[in-house]
Coordinates of N, CA and C in Angstrom, one line a residue:
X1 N 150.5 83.7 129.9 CA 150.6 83.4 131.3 C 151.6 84.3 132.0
X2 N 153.1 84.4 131.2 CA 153.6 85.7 132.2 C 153.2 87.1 131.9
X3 N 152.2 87.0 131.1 CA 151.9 88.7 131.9 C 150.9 88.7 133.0
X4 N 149.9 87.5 133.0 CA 149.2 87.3 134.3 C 150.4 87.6 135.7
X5 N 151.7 86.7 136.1 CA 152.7 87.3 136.4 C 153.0 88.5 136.5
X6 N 153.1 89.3 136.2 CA 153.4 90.6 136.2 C 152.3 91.7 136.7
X7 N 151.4 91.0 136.9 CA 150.5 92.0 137.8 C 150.3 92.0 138.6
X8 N 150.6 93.3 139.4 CA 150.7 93.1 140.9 C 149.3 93.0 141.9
X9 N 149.9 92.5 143.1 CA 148.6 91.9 144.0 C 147.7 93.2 143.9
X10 N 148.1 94.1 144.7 CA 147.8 95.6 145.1 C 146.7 95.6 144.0
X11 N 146.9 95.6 142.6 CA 145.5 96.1 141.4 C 144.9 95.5 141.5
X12 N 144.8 94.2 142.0 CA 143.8 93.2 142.4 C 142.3 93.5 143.0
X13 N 143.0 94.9 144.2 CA 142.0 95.4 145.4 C 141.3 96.9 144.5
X14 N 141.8 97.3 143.6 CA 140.9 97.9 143.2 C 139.9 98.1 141.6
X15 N 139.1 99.1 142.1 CA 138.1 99.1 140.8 C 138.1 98.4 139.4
X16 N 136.9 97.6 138.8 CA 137.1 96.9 138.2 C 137.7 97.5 136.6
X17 N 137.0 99.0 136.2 CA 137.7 100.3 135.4 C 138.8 100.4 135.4
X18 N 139.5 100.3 136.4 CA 140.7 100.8 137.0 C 141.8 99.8 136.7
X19 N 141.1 98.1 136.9 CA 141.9 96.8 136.5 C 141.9 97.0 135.6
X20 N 140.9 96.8 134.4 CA 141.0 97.0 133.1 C 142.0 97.8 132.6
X21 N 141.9 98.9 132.8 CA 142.7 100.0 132.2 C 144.7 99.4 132.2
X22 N 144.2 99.1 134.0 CA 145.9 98.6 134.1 C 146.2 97.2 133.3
X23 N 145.4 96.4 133.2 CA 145.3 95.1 132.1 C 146.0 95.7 130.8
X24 N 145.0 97.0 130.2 CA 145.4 97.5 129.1 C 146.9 97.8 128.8
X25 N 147.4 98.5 130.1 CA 148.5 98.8 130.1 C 149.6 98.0 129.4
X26 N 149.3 96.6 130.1 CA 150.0 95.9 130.7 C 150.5 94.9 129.0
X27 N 149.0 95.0 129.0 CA 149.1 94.0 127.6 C 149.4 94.9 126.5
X28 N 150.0 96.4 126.4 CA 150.6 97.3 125.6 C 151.9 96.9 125.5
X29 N 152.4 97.1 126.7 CA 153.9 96.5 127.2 C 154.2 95.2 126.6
X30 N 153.4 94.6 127.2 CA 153.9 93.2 126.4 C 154.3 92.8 125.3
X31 N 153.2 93.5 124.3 CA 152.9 93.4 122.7 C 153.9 94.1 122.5
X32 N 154.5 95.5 122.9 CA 155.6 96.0 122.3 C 156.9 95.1 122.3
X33 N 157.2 94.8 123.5 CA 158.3 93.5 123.6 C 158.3 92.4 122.9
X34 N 157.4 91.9 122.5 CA 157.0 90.5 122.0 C 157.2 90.8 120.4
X35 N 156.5 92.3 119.8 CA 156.7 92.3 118.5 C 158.0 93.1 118.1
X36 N 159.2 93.6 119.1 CA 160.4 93.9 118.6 C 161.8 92.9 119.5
X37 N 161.4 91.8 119.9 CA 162.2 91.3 120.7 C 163.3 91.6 121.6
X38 N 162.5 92.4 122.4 CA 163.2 93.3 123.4 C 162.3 92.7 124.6
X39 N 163.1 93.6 126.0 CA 162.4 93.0 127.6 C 162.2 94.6 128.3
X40 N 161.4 95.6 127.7 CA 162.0 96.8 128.5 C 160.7 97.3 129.5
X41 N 159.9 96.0 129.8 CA 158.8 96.1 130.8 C 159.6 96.2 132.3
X42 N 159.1 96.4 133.5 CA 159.3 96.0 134.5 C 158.9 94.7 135.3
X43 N 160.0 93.9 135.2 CA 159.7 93.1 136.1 C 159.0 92.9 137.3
X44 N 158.1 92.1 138.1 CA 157.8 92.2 139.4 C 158.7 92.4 140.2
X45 N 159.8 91.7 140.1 CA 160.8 92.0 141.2 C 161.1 93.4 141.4
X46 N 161.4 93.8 140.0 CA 161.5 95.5 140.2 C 160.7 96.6 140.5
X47 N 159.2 95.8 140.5 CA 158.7 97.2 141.1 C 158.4 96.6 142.3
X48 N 158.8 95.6 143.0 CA 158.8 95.7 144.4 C 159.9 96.1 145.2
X49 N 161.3 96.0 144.5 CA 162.2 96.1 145.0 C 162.6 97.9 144.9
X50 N 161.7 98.5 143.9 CA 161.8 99.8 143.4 C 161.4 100.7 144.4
X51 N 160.1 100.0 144.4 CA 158.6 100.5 146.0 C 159.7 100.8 147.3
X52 N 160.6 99.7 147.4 CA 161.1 99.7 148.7 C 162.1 100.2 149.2
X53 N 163.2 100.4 148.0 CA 164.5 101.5 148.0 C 164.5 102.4 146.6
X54 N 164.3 103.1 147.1 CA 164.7 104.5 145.9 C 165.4 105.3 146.2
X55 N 166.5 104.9 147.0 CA 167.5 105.4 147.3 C 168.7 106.0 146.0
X56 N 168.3 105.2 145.0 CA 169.4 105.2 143.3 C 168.3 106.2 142.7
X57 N 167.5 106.6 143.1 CA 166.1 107.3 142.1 C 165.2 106.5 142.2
X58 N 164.1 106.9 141.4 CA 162.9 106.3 141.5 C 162.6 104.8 140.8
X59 N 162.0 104.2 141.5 CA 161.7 103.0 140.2 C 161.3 103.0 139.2
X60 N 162.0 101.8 138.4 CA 162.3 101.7 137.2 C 160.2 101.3 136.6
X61 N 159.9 102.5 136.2 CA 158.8 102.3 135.6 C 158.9 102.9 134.3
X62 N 158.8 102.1 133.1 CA 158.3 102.4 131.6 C 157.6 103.3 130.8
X63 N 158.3 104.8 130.2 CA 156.7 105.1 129.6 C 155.8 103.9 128.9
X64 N 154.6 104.3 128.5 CA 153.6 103.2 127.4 C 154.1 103.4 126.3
X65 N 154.5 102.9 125.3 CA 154.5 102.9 123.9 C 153.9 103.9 123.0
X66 N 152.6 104.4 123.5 CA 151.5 104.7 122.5 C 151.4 106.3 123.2
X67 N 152.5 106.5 124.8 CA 152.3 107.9 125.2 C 153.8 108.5 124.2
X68 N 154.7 107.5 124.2 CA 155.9 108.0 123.9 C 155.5 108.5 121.9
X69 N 154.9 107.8 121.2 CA 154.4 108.1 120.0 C 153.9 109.1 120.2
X70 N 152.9 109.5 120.7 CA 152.3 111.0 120.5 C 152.6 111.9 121.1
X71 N 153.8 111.8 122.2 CA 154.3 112.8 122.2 C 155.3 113.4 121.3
X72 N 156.1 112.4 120.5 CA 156.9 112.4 119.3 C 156.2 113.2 118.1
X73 N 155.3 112.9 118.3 CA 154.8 112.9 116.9 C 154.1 114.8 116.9
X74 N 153.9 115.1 117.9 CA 153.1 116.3 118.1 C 154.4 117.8 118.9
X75 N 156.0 116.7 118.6 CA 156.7 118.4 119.0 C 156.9 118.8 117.1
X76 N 156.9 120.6 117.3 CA 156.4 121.2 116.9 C 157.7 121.5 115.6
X77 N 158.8 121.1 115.6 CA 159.7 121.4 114.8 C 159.6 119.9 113.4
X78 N 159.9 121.0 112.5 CA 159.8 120.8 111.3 C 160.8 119.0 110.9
X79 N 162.1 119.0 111.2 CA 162.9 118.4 111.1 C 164.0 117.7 112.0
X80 N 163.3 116.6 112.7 CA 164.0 115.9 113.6 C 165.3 115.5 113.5
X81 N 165.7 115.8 112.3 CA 167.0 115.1 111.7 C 167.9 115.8 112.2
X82 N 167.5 117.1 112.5 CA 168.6 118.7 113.2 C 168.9 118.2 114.7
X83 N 168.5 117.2 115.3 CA 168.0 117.3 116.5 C 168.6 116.4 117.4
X84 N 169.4 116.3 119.0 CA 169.3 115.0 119.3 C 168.3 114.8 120.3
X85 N 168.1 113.4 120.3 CA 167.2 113.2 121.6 C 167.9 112.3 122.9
X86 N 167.9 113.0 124.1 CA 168.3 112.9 125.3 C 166.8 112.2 126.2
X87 N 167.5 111.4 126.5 CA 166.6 110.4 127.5 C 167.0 110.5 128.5
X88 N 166.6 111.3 129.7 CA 167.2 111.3 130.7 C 166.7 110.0 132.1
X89 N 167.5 108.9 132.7 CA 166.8 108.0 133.1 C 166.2 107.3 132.4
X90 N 167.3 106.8 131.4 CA 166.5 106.0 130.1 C 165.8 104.5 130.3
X91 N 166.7 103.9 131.6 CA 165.7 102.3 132.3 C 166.2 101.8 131.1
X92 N 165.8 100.6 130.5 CA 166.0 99.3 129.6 C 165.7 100.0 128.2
X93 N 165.4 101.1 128.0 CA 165.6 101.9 126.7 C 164.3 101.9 125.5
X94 N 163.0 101.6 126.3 CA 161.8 101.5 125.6 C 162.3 103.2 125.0
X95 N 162.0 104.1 125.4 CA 162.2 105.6 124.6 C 162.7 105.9 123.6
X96 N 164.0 105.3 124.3 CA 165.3 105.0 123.5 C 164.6 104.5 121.7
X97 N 164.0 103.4 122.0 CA 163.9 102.7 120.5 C 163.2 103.0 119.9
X98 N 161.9 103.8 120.5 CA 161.2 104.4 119.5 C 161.3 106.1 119.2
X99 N 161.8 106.8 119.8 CA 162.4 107.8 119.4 C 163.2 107.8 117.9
X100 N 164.5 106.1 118.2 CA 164.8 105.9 116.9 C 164.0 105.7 115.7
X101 N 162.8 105.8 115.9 CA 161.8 105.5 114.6 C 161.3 107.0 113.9
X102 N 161.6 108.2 114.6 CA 161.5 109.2 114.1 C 162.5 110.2 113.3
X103 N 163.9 109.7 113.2 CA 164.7 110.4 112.1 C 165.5 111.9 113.1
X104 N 165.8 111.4 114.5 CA 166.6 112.2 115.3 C 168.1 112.1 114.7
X105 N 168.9 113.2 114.6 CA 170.1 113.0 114.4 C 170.9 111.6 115.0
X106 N 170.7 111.6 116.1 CA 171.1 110.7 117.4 C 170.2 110.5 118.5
X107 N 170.2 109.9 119.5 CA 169.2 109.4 120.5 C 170.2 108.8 121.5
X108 N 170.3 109.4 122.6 CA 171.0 109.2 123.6 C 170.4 108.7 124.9
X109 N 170.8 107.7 125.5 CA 170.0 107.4 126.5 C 171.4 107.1 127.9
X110 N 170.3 107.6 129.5 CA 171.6 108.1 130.2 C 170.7 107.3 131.7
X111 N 171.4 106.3 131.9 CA 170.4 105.9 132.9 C 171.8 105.0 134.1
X112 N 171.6 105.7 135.1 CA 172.3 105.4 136.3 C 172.5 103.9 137.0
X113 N 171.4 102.8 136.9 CA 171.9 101.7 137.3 C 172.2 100.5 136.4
X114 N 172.8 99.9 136.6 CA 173.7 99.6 136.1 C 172.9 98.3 135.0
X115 N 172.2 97.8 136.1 CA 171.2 96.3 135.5 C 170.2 96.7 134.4
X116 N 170.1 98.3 134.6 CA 168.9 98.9 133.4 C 169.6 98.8 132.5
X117 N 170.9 99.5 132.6 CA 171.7 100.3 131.5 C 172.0 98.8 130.4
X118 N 172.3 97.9 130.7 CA 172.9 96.5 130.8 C 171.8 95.9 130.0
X119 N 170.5 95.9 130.1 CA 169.8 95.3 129.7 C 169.4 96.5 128.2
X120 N 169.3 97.5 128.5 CA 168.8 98.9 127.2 C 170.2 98.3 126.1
X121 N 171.2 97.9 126.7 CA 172.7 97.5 125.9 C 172.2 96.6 124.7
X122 N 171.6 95.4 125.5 CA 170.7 94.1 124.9 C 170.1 94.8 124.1
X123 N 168.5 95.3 124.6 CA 167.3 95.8 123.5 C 167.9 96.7 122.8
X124 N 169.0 97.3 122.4 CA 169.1 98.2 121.7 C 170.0 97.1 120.3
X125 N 171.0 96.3 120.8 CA 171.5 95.3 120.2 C 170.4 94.6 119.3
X126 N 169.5 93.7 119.7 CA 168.4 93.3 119.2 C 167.4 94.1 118.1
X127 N 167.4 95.5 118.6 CA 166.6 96.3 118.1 C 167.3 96.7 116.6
X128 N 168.4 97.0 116.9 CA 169.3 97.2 115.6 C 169.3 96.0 114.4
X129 N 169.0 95.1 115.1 CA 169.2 93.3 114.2 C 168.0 93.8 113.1
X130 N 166.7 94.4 113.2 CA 165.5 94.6 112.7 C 165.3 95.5 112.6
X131 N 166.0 96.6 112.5 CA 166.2 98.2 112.1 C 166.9 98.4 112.6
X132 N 168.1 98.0 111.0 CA 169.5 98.5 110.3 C 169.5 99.9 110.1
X133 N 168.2 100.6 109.9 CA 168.1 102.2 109.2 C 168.0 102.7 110.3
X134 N 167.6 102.4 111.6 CA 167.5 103.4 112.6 C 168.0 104.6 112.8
X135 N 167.8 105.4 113.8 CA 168.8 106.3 114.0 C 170.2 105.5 114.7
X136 N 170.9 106.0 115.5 CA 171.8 105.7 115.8 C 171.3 106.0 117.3
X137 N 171.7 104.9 118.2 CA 171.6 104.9 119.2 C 172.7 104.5 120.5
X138 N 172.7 105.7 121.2 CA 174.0 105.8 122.3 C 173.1 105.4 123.8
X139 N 173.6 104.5 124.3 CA 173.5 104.3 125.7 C 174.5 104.1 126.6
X140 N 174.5 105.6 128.0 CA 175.3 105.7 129.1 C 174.6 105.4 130.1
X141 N 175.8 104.8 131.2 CA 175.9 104.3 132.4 C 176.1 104.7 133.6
X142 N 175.7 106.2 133.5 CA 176.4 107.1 134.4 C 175.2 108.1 135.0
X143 N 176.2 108.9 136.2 CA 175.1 109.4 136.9 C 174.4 110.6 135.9
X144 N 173.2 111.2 135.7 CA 172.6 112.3 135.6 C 173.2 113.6 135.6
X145 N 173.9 113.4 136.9 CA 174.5 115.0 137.9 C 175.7 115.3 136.7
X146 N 176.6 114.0 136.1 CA 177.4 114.7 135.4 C 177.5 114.5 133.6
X147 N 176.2 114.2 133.7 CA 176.1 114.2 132.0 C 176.2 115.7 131.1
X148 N 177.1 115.9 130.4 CA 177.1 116.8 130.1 C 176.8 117.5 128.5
X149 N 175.0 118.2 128.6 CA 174.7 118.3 127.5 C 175.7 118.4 126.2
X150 N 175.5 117.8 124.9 CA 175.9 118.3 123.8 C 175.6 119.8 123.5
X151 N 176.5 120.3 122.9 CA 176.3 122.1 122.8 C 175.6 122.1 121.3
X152 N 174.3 121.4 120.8 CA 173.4 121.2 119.6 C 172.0 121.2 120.0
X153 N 171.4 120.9 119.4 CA 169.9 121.4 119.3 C 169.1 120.2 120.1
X154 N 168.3 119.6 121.2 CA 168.3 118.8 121.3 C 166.8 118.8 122.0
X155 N 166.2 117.8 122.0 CA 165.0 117.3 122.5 C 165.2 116.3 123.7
X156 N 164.6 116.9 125.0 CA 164.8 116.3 126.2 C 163.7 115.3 126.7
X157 N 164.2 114.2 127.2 CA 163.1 113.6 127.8 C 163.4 113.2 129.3
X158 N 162.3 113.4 130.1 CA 162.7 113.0 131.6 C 161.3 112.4 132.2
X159 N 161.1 111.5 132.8 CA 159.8 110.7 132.9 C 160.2 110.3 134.8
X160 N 159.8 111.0 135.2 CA 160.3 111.6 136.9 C 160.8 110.2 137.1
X161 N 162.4 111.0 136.5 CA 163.8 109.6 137.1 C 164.5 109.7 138.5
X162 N 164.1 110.8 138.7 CA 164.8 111.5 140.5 C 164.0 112.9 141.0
X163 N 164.7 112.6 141.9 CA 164.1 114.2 142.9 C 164.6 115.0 142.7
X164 N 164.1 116.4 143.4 CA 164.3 117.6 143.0 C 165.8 118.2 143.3
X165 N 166.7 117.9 143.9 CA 167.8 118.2 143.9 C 168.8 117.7 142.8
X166 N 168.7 117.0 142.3 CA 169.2 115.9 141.4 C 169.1 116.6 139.7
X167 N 167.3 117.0 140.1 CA 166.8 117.7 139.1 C 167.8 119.0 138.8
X168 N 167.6 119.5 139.9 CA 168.3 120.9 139.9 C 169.9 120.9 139.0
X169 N 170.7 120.2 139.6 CA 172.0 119.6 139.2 C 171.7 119.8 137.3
X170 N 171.0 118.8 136.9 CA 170.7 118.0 135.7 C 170.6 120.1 135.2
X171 N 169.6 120.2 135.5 CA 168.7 120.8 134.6 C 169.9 122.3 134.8
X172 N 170.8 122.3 135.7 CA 171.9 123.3 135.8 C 172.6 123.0 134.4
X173 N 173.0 122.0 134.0 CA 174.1 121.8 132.7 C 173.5 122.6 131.2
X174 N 172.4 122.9 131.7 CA 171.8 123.1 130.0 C 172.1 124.5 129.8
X175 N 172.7 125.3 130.7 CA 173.1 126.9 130.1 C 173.8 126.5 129.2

């Protein structure tokens, strides 16, 4: 019944392919939460309150589970273990935890508001209760503009957390 909850009016009005698909979504999300006891879906409140100020960046929307896997799984270096991974705008830290399932040196996650950061704190706490072997996982609370790359080998992720000036900033630290 609460993922019926969680779907918004707006999909209602369109195509019935289209609901489906977002059903599918929806009930990916779920099942991920449900089978690692974690919350790193978006709430309704948040994607309305997201819709309406994105003044902090964009709203807090989730990769899928099953996009973040194959993109994992298909970069092209031999040994993840050399490697960290940088979540940029990590939200409640879904990335974050499955990244840790592929054998990254470390897995960093860097996300600006505070209630995201706060809750990725939890699911990463939880996540560790039931994978003791993980990688090791760092979550910051701070802005983007001054995160300052590690000088090591690293694998970036950014899933459009802000606009293009912000970008610019960010994407300045990596000389």
């Amino acid at each position: 019944m609460a993922l019926i909850k969680t779907m918004p009016a707006t999909i209602m009005k369109i195509p019935l392919v289209r609901r489906v698909a977002a059903w599918a979504v929806l009930l990916e999300s779920w099942y991920f939460d449900k089978r690692n006891n974690v919350e790193t879906q978006a709430t309704r409140e948040e994607q309305i309150a997201g819709m309406a100020d994105v003044s902090a960046g964009f709203w807090y929307l989730p990769t899928r589970p099953t996009t973040v896997h194959m993109l994992l799984k298909d970069l092209p270096m031999d040994s993840l273990s050399d490697y960290t991974f940088v979540d940029i705008g990590s939200g409640k830290g879904r990335v974050l935890l499955i990244a840790a399932q592929y054998g990254f040196r470390r897995v960093v996650g860097v996300e600006f508001r505070r209630e995201l950061h706060e809750r990725a704190l939890l699911n990463v706490q939880r996540w560790r209760a039931s994978n003791p072997r993980s990688t090791n996982i760092e979550c910051l609370n701070m802005n983007a503009r001054d995160y300052i790359f590690p000088n090591e080998k690293l694998v970036l992720y950014l899933f459009n957390p802000f606009g293009d000036e912000i970008m610019k900033d960010v994407l300045g630290h990596l000389d």
